[in-house]
PDB file of C-alpha atoms and ligand atoms in Angstrom:
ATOM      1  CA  UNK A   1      -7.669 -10.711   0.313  1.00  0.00           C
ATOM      2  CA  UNK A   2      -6.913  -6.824   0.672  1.00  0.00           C
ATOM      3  CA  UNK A   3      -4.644  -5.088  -2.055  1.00  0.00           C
ATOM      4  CA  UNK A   4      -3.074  -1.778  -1.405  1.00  0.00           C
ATOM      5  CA  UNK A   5      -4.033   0.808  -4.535  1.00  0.00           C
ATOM      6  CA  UNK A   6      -1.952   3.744  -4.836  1.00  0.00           C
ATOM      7  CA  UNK A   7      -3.539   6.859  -7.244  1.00  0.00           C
ATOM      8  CA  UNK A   8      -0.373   8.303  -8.867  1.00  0.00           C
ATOM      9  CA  UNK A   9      -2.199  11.279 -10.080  1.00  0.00           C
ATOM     10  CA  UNK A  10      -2.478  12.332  -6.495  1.00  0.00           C
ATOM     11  CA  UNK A  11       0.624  11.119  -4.668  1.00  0.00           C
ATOM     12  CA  UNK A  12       2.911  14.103  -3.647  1.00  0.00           C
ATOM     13  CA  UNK A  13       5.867  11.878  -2.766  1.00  0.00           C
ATOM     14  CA  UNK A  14       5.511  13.246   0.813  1.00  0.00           C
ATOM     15  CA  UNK A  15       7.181   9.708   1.648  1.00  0.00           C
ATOM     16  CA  UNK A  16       5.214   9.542   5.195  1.00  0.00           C
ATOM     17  CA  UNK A  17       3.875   6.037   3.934  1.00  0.00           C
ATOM     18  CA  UNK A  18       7.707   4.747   3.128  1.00  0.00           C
ATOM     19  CA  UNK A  19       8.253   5.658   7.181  1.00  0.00           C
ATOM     20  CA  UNK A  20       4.928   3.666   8.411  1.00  0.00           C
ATOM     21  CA  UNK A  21       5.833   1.042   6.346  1.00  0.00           C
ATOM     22  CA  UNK A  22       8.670   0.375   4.158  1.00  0.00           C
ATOM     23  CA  UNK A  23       8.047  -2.907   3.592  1.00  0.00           C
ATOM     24  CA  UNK A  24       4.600  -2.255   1.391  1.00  0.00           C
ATOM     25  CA  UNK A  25       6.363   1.137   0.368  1.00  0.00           C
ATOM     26  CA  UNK A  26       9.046   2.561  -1.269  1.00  0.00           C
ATOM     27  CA  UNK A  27       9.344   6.240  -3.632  1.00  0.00           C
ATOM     28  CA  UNK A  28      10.392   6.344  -6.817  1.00  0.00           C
ATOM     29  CA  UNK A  29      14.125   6.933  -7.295  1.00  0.00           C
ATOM     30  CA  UNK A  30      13.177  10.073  -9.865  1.00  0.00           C
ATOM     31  CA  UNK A  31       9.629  11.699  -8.535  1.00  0.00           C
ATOM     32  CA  UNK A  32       9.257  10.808  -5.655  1.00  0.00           C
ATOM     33  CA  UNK A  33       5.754   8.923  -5.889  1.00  0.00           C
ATOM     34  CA  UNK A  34       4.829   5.688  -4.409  1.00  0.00           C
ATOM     35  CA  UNK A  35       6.460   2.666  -5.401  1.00  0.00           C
ATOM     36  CA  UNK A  36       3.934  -0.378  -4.101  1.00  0.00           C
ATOM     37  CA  UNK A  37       6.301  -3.535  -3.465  1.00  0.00           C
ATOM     38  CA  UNK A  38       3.841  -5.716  -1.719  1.00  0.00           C
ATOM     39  CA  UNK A  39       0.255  -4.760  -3.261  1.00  0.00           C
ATOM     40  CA  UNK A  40      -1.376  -8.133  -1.274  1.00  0.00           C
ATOM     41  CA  UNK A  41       0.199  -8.181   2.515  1.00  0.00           C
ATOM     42  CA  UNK A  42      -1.229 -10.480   4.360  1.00  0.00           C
ATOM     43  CA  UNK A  43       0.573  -9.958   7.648  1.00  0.00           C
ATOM     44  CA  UNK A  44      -2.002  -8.632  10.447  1.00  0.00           C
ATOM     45  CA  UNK A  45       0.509  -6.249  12.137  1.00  0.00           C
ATOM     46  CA  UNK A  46       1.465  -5.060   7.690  1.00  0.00           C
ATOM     47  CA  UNK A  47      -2.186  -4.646   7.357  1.00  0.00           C
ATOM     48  CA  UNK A  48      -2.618  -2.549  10.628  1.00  0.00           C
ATOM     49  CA  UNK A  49       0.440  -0.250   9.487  1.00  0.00           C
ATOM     50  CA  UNK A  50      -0.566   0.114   5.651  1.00  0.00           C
ATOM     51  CA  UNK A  51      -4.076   1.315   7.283  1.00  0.00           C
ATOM     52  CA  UNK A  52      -2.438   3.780   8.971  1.00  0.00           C
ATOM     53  CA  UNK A  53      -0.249   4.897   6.328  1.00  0.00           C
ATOM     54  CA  UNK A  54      -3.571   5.560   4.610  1.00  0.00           C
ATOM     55  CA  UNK A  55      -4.856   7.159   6.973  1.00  0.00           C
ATOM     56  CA  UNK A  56      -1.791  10.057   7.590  1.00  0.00           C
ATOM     57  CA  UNK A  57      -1.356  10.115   3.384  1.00  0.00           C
ATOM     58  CA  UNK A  58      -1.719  13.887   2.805  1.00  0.00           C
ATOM     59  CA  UNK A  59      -2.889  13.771  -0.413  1.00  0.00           C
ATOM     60  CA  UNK A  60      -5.375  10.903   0.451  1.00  0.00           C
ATOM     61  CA  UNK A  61      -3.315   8.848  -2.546  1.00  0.00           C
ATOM     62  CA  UNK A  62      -4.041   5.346  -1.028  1.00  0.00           C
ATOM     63  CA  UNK A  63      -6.431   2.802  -0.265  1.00  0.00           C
ATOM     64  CA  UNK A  64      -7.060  -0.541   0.720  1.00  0.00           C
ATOM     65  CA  UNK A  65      -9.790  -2.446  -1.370  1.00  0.00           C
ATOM     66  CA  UNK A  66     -11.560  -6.081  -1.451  1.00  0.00           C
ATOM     67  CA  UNK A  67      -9.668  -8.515  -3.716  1.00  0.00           C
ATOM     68  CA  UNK A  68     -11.882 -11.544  -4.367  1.00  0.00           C
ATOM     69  CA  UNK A  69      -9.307 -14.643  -5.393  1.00  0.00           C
ATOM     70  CA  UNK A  70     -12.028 -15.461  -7.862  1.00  0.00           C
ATOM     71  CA  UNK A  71     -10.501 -17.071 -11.076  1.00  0.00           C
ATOM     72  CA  UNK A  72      -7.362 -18.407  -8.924  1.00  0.00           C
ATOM     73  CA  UNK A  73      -8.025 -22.605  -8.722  1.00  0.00           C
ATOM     74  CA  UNK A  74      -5.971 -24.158  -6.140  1.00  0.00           C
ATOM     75  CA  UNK A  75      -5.680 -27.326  -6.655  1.00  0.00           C
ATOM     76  CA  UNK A  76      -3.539 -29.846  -4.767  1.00  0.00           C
TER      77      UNK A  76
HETATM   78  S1  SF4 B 101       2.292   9.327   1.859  1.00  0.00           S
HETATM   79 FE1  SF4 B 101       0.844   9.589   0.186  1.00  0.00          FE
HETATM   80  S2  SF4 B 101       1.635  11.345  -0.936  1.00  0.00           S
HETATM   81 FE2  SF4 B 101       3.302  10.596   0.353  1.00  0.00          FE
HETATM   82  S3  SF4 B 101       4.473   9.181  -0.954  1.00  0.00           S
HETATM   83 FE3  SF4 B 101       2.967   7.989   0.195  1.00  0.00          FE
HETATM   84  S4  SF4 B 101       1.200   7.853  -1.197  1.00  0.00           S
HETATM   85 FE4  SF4 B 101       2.471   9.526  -1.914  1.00  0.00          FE
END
């Protein structure tokens, strides 16, 4: 599973990942910075748009890292 990271340290609160997609993204109401609402989309067409927003971040403030589901037991 991929999970979207945000760095706060480095977001600028440009907001040009809120446009690409505001369904993984929002800003926080007082500075600005990336609000992550869905940190594990598993949508294709999400994913392709959260890559992108990534990719157009100015401040290089996301990512999109390997989440192994070990620990999780699914059992029926
Ligand atoms: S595009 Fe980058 S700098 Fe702008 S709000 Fe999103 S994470 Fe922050």
């Amino acid at each position: 599973m991929l999970q979207v990271i945000a760095d706060l340290d480095r977001c600028v609160g440009a907001g040009q990942c809120v446009l690409t997609e505001p369904g993984v993204f929002d800003q926080d109401q007082e500075d600005g910075t990336v609000v992550i609402l869905d940190d594990t989309p598993e949508d294709e067409r999400t994913i392709t748009r959260v890559r992108e927003a990534i990719h157009i971040c100015p401040s290089r403030a996301l990512a999109l890292a390997e989440s192994g589901a070990s620990g999780r037991t699914d059992t029926p």
